[in-house]
One Martini backbone bead per residue (centre of mass of N, CA, C, O) as a GRO file, in nm:
protein
  363
    1MET     BB    1   8.631  13.483  15.957
    2PHE     BB    2   8.483  13.278  15.733
    3PRO     BB    3   8.645  13.010  15.743
    4ASP     BB    4   8.632  12.989  16.055
    5LYS     BB    5   8.321  12.974  16.084
    6VAL     BB    6   8.289  12.713  15.927
    7ALA     BB    7   8.472  12.532  16.097
    8GLN     BB    8   8.317  12.578  16.364
    9ALA     BB    9   8.043  12.469  16.271
   10VAL     BB   10   8.145  12.181  16.225
   11LEU     BB   11   8.284  12.126  16.499
   12SER     BB   12   8.032  12.163  16.678
   13HIS     BB   13   7.903  11.893  16.567
   14TYR     BB   14   8.128  11.702  16.633
   15ASP     BB   15   8.126  11.742  16.943
   16LYS     BB   16   7.824  11.598  16.966
   17LEU     BB   17   7.929  11.348  16.929
   18PRO     BB   18   7.981  11.046  17.029
   19PRO     BB   19   8.254  10.890  17.152
   20SER     BB   20   8.212  10.619  16.975
   21ALA     BB   21   8.268  10.810  16.697
   22LYS     BB   22   8.553  10.852  16.799
   23PRO     BB   23   8.852  10.882  16.861
   24GLY     BB   24   9.089  10.686  17.053
   25ILE     BB   25   9.229  10.483  17.316
   26ARG     BB   26   9.404  10.219  17.325
   27SER     BB   27   9.518   9.957  17.527
   28ASN     BB   28   9.827  10.031  17.409
   29GLY     BB   29   9.810  10.372  17.381
   30VAL     BB   30   9.703  10.423  17.106
   31ARG     BB   31   9.625  10.701  16.905
   32GLU     BB   32   9.359  10.821  16.743
   33TRP     BB   33   9.271  10.929  16.406
   34THR     BB   34   9.126  11.186  16.179
   35MET     BB   35   8.888  11.312  15.953
   36LEU     BB   36   8.717  11.619  15.856
   37ALA     BB   37   8.380  11.691  15.709
   38GLY     BB   38   8.175  11.960  15.545
   39VAL     BB   39   7.861  12.058  15.439
   40VAL     BB   40   7.772  12.400  15.353
   41ALA     BB   41   7.530  12.644  15.399
   42VAL     BB   42   7.518  12.969  15.237
   43VAL     BB   43   7.324  13.252  15.369
   44ASP     BB   44   7.470  13.510  15.355
   45SER     BB   45   7.544  13.510  15.706
   46SER     BB   46   7.465  13.209  15.701
   47ILE     BB   47   7.568  12.897  15.873
   48VAL     BB   48   7.475  12.560  15.743
   49PRO     BB   49   7.512  12.248  15.837
   50LEU     BB   50   7.450  11.942  15.669
   51THR     BB   51   7.728  11.770  15.664
   52ILE     BB   52   7.908  11.513  15.845
   53ALA     BB   53   8.246  11.360  15.846
   54THR     BB   54   8.452  11.075  15.892
   55GLY     BB   55   8.773  10.962  15.756
   56VAL     BB   56   9.059  10.716  15.608
   57LYS     BB   57   8.935  10.495  15.432
   58ALA     BB   58   8.972  10.201  15.206
   59MET     BB   59   8.860   9.970  14.991
   60PRO     BB   60   8.908   9.711  14.817
   61ASP     BB   61   8.822   9.618  14.499
   62GLU     BB   62   8.731   9.312  14.556
   63ILE     BB   63   8.458   9.370  14.717
   64ARG     BB   64   8.273   9.411  14.454
   65LYS     BB   65   8.205   9.105  14.400
   66TYR     BB   66   8.003   9.107  14.696
   67SER     BB   67   7.850   9.376  14.773
   68LYS     BB   68   7.576   9.474  14.630
   69GLY     BB   69   7.585   9.791  14.723
   70LYS     BB   70   7.657   9.759  15.069
   71ILE     BB   71   7.952   9.886  15.024
   72VAL     BB   72   8.176  10.126  15.116
   73HIS     BB   73   8.472  10.225  14.961
   74ASP     BB   74   8.487  10.543  15.039
   75MET     BB   75   8.619  10.681  15.366
   76HIS     BB   76   8.660  10.968  15.308
   77ALA     BB   77   8.534  11.246  15.445
   78GLU     BB   78   8.459  11.413  15.188
   79ILE     BB   79   8.310  11.188  15.040
   80LEU     BB   80   8.101  11.130  15.255
   81ALA     BB   81   7.976  11.409  15.263
   82LEU     BB   82   7.876  11.399  14.970
   83ARG     BB   83   7.702  11.145  14.986
   84LEU     BB   84   7.523  11.267  15.220
   85PHE     BB   85   7.413  11.500  15.051
   86ASN     BB   86   7.232  11.312  14.869
   87LEU     BB   87   7.060  11.213  15.101
   88PHE     BB   88   6.963  11.498  15.178
   89LEU     BB   89   6.810  11.549  14.916
   90LEU     BB   90   6.609  11.317  14.952
   91GLU     BB   91   6.494  11.417  15.217
   92GLU     BB   92   6.395  11.696  15.105
   93CYS     BB   93   6.198  11.589  14.893
   94GLN     BB   94   6.018  11.439  15.093
   95LYS     BB   95   5.936  11.693  15.251
   96LEU     BB   96   5.812  11.845  15.006
   97ILE     BB   97   5.594  11.635  14.942
   98GLU     BB   98   5.476  11.647  15.253
   99GLY     BB   99   5.545  11.993  15.251
  100LYS     BB  100   5.853  12.115  15.364
  101SER     BB  101   6.150  12.311  15.263
  102GLU     BB  102   6.450  12.496  15.325
  103PHE     BB  103   6.631  12.396  15.050
  104VAL     BB  104   6.399  12.290  14.864
  105GLU     BB  105   6.247  12.301  14.530
  106LYS     BB  106   6.016  12.327  14.277
  107ILE     BB  107   6.039  12.219  13.906
  108GLY     BB  108   5.776  12.101  13.854
  109GLU     BB  109   5.880  11.754  13.873
  110LYS     BB  110   6.121  11.875  14.001
  111PHE     BB  111   6.438  11.993  14.148
  112LYS     BB  112   6.592  12.243  14.375
  113LEU     BB  113   6.820  12.446  14.491
  114ARG     BB  114   6.827  12.716  14.637
  115ASP     BB  115   6.964  12.999  14.507
  116GLU     BB  116   7.082  13.127  14.793
  117ILE     BB  117   7.266  12.883  14.794
  118LYS     BB  118   7.597  12.809  14.919
  119LEU     BB  119   7.856  12.564  14.871
  120VAL     BB  120   8.067  12.429  15.129
  121LEU     BB  121   8.391  12.273  15.194
  122TYR     BB  122   8.512  12.118  15.479
  123VAL     BB  123   8.861  12.040  15.563
  124SER     BB  124   9.113  11.936  15.784
  125GLU     BB  125   9.266  11.853  15.510
  126PRO     BB  126   9.414  11.810  15.244
  127PRO     BB  127   9.349  11.652  14.979
  128CYS     BB  128   9.427  11.377  14.854
  129GLY     BB  129   9.693  11.410  14.634
  130ASP     BB  130   9.773  11.658  14.422
  131ALA     BB  131   9.673  11.898  14.628
  132SER     BB  132   9.907  11.753  14.856
  133LEU     BB  133  10.220  11.696  14.791
  134ALA     BB  134  10.378  11.902  14.957
  135TYR     BB  135  10.240  11.842  15.227
  136SER     BB  136  10.311  11.522  15.225
  137ALA     BB  137  10.644  11.579  15.176
  138LYS     BB  138  10.727  11.644  15.436
  139GLY     BB  139  11.063  11.551  15.493
  140GLU     BB  140  11.146  11.461  15.225
  141GLU     BB  141  11.392  11.336  15.042
  142GLY     BB  142  11.465  11.470  14.736
  143TRP     BB  143  11.223  11.653  14.647
  144GLU     BB  144  11.085  11.677  14.314
  145GLN     BB  145  10.950  11.798  14.031
  146GLU     BB  146  10.782  11.678  13.761
  147PRO     BB  147  10.685  11.679  13.459
  148GLN     BB  148  10.409  11.643  13.280
  149LYS     BB  149  10.281  11.330  13.152
  150LYS     BB  150  10.187  11.087  12.937
  151ARG     BB  151  10.023  10.809  13.084
  152GLN     BB  152   9.915  10.453  13.150
  153LYS     BB  153   9.924  10.478  13.483
  154VAL     BB  154   9.817  10.469  13.784
  155LEU     BB  155   9.884  10.603  14.077
  156ARG     BB  156   9.993  10.509  14.402
  157GLY     BB  157   9.919  10.714  14.609
  158ARG     BB  158  10.240  10.845  14.742
  159SER     BB  159  10.386  10.778  14.512
  160PHE     BB  160  10.567  10.989  14.339
  161TYR     BB  161  10.571  11.302  14.427
  162GLY     BB  162  10.684  11.444  14.158
  163ARG     BB  163  10.419  11.361  14.011
  164ILE     BB  164  10.231  11.586  13.863
  165GLY     BB  165   9.895  11.600  13.756
  166GLU     BB  166   9.791  11.312  13.867
  167VAL     BB  167   9.634  11.021  13.896
  168ARG     BB  168   9.517  10.863  14.200
  169THR     BB  169   9.511  10.674  14.461
  170LYS     BB  170   9.456  10.583  14.746
  171PRO     BB  171   9.610  10.560  15.019
  172GLY     BB  172   9.850  10.297  15.110
  173ARG     BB  173   9.982  10.017  15.162
  174SER     BB  174  10.200   9.844  14.953
  175ASP     BB  175  10.085   9.543  15.076
  176SER     BB  176   9.805   9.615  14.982
  177LEU     BB  177   9.518   9.615  14.853
  178ILE     BB  178   9.385   9.761  14.597
  179THR     BB  179   9.136  10.010  14.529
  180LEU     BB  180   9.105  10.244  14.281
  181SER     BB  181   9.030  10.477  14.443
  182LYS     BB  182   9.029  10.790  14.404
  183SER     BB  183   9.140  11.071  14.485
  184CYS     BB  184   9.014  11.352  14.624
  185SER     BB  185   9.135  11.546  14.417
  186ASP     BB  186   9.012  11.408  14.167
  187LYS     BB  187   8.716  11.412  14.244
  188LEU     BB  188   8.686  11.716  14.298
  189CYS     BB  189   8.771  11.807  14.023
  190ALA     BB  190   8.540  11.666  13.864
  191LYS     BB  191   8.300  11.813  14.024
  192GLN     BB  192   8.308  12.081  13.873
  193GLU     BB  193   8.146  11.936  13.626
  194LEU     BB  194   7.949  11.711  13.762
  195GLY     BB  195   7.896  11.760  14.039
  196LEU     BB  196   7.716  11.631  14.333
  197THR     BB  197   7.546  11.455  14.199
  198ASN     BB  198   7.409  11.147  14.133
  199ALA     BB  199   7.241  10.885  13.982
  200LEU     BB  200   6.982  10.944  14.189
  201THR     BB  201   6.975  11.279  14.172
  202ALA     BB  202   7.008  11.396  13.891
  203PRO     BB  203   6.715  11.358  13.780
  204LEU     BB  204   6.594  11.556  14.006
  205PHE     BB  205   6.856  11.770  13.938
  206PRO     BB  206   6.907  11.939  13.653
  207GLN     BB  207   7.097  12.179  13.788
  208ASN     BB  208   7.238  12.084  14.008
  209CYS     BB  209   7.534  12.089  14.225
  210PHE     BB  210   7.780  12.330  14.350
  211LEU     BB  211   8.082  12.421  14.443
  212ASP     BB  212   8.239  12.712  14.560
  213SER     BB  213   8.425  12.591  14.810
  214ILE     BB  214   8.732  12.523  14.989
  215ILE     BB  215   8.824  12.445  15.331
  216VAL     BB  216   9.154  12.476  15.474
  217PRO     BB  217   9.436  12.479  15.715
  218ASP     BB  218   9.620  12.391  15.467
  219GLY     BB  219   9.860  12.449  15.217
  220LEU     BB  220   9.889  12.502  14.850
  221LYS     BB  221   9.763  12.698  14.609
  222SER     BB  222   9.930  12.596  14.370
  223ASP     BB  223   9.841  12.306  14.387
  224PHE     BB  224   9.542  12.347  14.368
  225ASP     BB  225   9.534  12.502  14.094
  226ARG     BB  226   9.661  12.267  13.930
  227CYS     BB  227   9.463  12.046  13.997
  228PHE     BB  228   9.181  12.219  13.930
  229GLY     BB  229   9.305  12.292  13.620
  230ARG     BB  230   9.268  12.014  13.439
  231ILE     BB  231   8.985  12.134  13.368
  232GLU     BB  232   8.707  12.221  13.191
  233THR     BB  233   8.519  12.492  13.346
  234ASN     BB  234   8.227  12.681  13.503
  235HIS     BB  235   8.308  12.556  13.819
  236GLN     BB  236   8.524  12.686  13.993
  237ILE     BB  237   8.702  12.610  14.266
  238LYS     BB  238   8.771  12.751  14.568
  239LEU     BB  239   9.027  12.856  14.799
  240GLN     BB  240   9.037  12.836  15.161
  241PHE     BB  241   9.157  12.954  15.487
  242SER     BB  242   9.210  12.815  15.805
  243SER     BB  243   9.302  12.848  16.166
  244VAL     BB  244   9.165  12.590  16.250
  245LYS     BB  245   9.187  12.318  16.470
  246PHE     BB  246   9.189  11.964  16.455
  247GLN     BB  247   9.229  11.759  16.742
  248SER     BB  248   9.172  11.462  16.578
  249GLY     BB  249   9.410  11.464  16.407
  250LYS     BB  250   9.689  11.438  16.262
  251PRO     BB  251  10.003  11.428  16.347
  252SER     BB  252  10.264  11.671  16.292
  253THR     BB  253  10.486  11.496  16.344
  254GLU     BB  254  10.827  11.364  16.238
  255ASP     BB  255  10.857  11.160  16.462
  256PHE     BB  256  10.876  10.828  16.445
  257GLU     BB  257  10.819  10.746  16.749
  258GLU     BB  258  10.569  10.927  16.775
  259VAL     BB  259  10.392  10.814  16.536
  260LYS     BB  260  10.358  10.521  16.672
  261LYS     BB  261  10.128  10.648  16.877
  262TYR     BB  262   9.962  10.640  16.604
  263SER     BB  263   9.627  10.585  16.451
  264PRO     BB  264   9.391  10.516  16.248
  265SER     BB  265   9.069  10.518  16.231
  266PRO     BB  266   8.809  10.274  16.149
  267LEU     BB  267   8.605  10.503  16.166
  268SER     BB  268   8.281  10.646  16.063
  269ALA     BB  269   8.103  10.943  16.068
  270LEU     BB  270   7.750  11.021  16.025
  271LYS     BB  271   7.575  11.348  15.945
  272ILE     BB  272   7.260  11.497  15.933
  273VAL     BB  273   7.176  11.780  16.064
  274PRO     BB  274   6.871  11.855  16.020
  275SER     BB  275   6.765  11.545  16.084
  276GLY     BB  276   6.985  11.345  16.250
  277THR     BB  277   7.122  11.152  16.074
  278PHE     BB  278   7.293  10.844  16.192
  279GLN     BB  279   7.633  10.692  16.155
  280VAL     BB  280   7.853  10.405  16.192
  281LEU     BB  281   8.151  10.302  16.035
  282ASN     BB  282   8.295   9.972  15.926
  283ASN     BB  283   8.415   9.853  15.653
  284GLY     BB  284   8.158   9.999  15.492
  285VAL     BB  285   7.973   9.945  15.744
  286LYS     BB  286   7.795   9.900  15.987
  287ASN     BB  287   7.872   9.884  16.296
  288GLY     BB  288   7.902   9.522  16.340
  289SER     BB  289   7.847   9.404  16.008
  290PHE     BB  290   8.099   9.266  15.931
  291VAL     BB  291   8.189   9.035  15.665
  292LYS     BB  292   8.416   8.834  15.547
  293GLY     BB  293   8.363   8.807  15.196
  294LYS     BB  294   8.088   8.965  15.247
  295PRO     BB  295   7.825   9.086  15.295
  296PRO     BB  296   7.647   9.213  15.523
  297LYS     BB  297   7.449   9.209  15.747
  298LYS     BB  298   7.143   9.228  15.810
  299GLY     BB  299   7.101   9.578  15.807
  300GLY     BB  300   7.435   9.673  15.760
  301GLU     BB  301   7.404   9.889  15.576
  302SER     BB  302   7.452  10.186  15.457
  303ILE     BB  303   7.290  10.490  15.411
  304ILE     BB  304   7.522  10.538  15.155
  305SER     BB  305   7.462  10.313  14.999
  306ASN     BB  306   7.354  10.227  14.698
  307TRP     BB  307   7.120  10.048  14.790
  308ASN     BB  308   6.987  10.244  14.996
  309MET     BB  309   6.956  10.484  14.805
  310ALA     BB  310   6.768  10.339  14.608
  311GLN     BB  311   6.536  10.298  14.801
  312THR     BB  312   6.487  10.593  14.858
  313ALA     BB  313   6.456  10.692  14.560
  314LYS     BB  314   6.203  10.521  14.476
  315GLU     BB  315   5.998  10.697  14.641
  316ILE     BB  316   6.044  10.945  14.445
  317HIS     BB  317   6.046  10.764  14.162
  318LYS     BB  318   5.766  10.620  14.119
  319ASP     BB  319   5.696  10.735  13.810
  320SER     BB  320   5.969  10.614  13.709
  321ALA     BB  321   6.117  10.417  13.460
  322SER     BB  322   6.427  10.414  13.550
  323LEU     BB  323   6.336  10.253  13.838
  324LYS     BB  324   6.277   9.969  13.753
  325VAL     BB  325   6.204   9.663  13.804
  326GLY     BB  326   6.500   9.455  13.721
  327LEU     BB  327   6.701   9.658  13.714
  328THR     BB  328   7.015   9.757  13.715
  329TYR     BB  329   7.227   9.980  13.851
  330HIS     BB  330   7.425   9.996  13.603
  331ASP     BB  331   7.212  10.039  13.385
  332TYR     BB  332   7.092  10.297  13.507
  333LYS     BB  333   7.347  10.470  13.527
  334THR     BB  334   7.424  10.432  13.197
  335SER     BB  335   7.141  10.564  13.069
  336PHE     BB  336   7.274  10.854  13.102
  337GLU     BB  337   7.426  10.990  12.845
  338GLN     BB  338   7.511  11.279  12.924
  339ARG     BB  339   7.659  11.200  13.188
  340GLN     BB  340   7.857  10.994  13.056
  341ARG     BB  341   7.996  11.198  12.868
  342LEU     BB  342   8.094  11.387  13.088
  343LYS     BB  343   8.273  11.183  13.235
  344LEU     BB  344   8.458  11.106  13.004
  345LYS     BB  345   8.563  11.392  12.940
  346THR     BB  346   8.688  11.443  13.224
  347ARG     BB  347   8.872  11.188  13.241
  348SER     BB  348   9.037  11.247  12.980
  349GLN     BB  349   9.172  11.499  13.105
  350LEU     BB  350   9.312  11.351  13.342
  351GLN     BB  351   9.381  11.073  13.297
  352THR     BB  352   9.432  10.754  13.406
  353TRP     BB  353   9.120  10.649  13.454
  354ILE     BB  354   9.076  10.380  13.637
  355PRO     BB  355   8.834  10.169  13.679
  356THR     BB  356   8.636  10.029  13.873
  357SER     BB  357   8.458   9.785  13.968
  358VAL     BB  358   8.159   9.640  13.950
  359ASP     BB  359   7.865   9.727  14.158
  360ASP     BB  360   7.594   9.515  14.161
  361PHE     BB  361   7.225   9.536  14.139
  362THR     BB  362   6.896   9.491  14.199
  363LEU     BB  363   6.615   9.711  14.204
   0.00000   0.00000   0.00000
């Protein structure tokens, strides 16, 4: 079955990661768990994993005051896999400039993903937020859906299960600092129209790149269809189910005492499969480089941080005035009027999309 083959392909590369990049058993006996995601290229009958990532954490919004583009805010596996896909695109552009790429080709002075490639996202659990409310509410007492209403405030995490069809922040403890990073359901829904390219790759790929489908092992199709049907788009993402189990995932038990024996891993593993590019994150920076209340140690920024991606993109944008020295990242990002209009249109359809704080730096 195709979904199982995709899942197995992603899992086979996860299995090859070093043990230090995976959930472990802490000294107090607590077992760690994580989520796994991967972007896969499908060409005819060939399944080629492009990026794989793990992670379940999100940084509070306040770190944007001092991040200077060097801290990754959203470390949920599927979002990391998509960010990593943009670095993959930059790597393939560089390969093509220097010789040949298996995945990318030139169109004039720009680039495009080869026409025969279909992109699929595998996720080891349904994405957090609206697409997984019923899945997340298993065992909740007295849970029932409320009709969708126009509201003024973004919902926080998993609170108010019954309020369907609404934008939510990443889940987190109620006493923790709020992240304002939107749920994976909301971000993936928006990407149906916005595509997978970001501010640094969109100018290079005018045709953009779109997901064909998402594969998960569990969840309700009715929740997915409602969640992903909230915007008007010509690029509707399909849902497929796999029977393959991710062994390092969240425990399925609802026994409270048993759940206490497990804890989410603080680490996120990143790998671009074709090139072998690899990194482990902790607190949004390269593992071992976190400094409380400050940007990371020198050289400790992630390979997929905005700052690092900008440095990589500048090598490819050499002749472009859009990435000129002295311009700030925020000014650069908002200078593409068509893309900004599309973002505003999409977010207005989703409603209550409260923006995160600006995380800016000089290019």
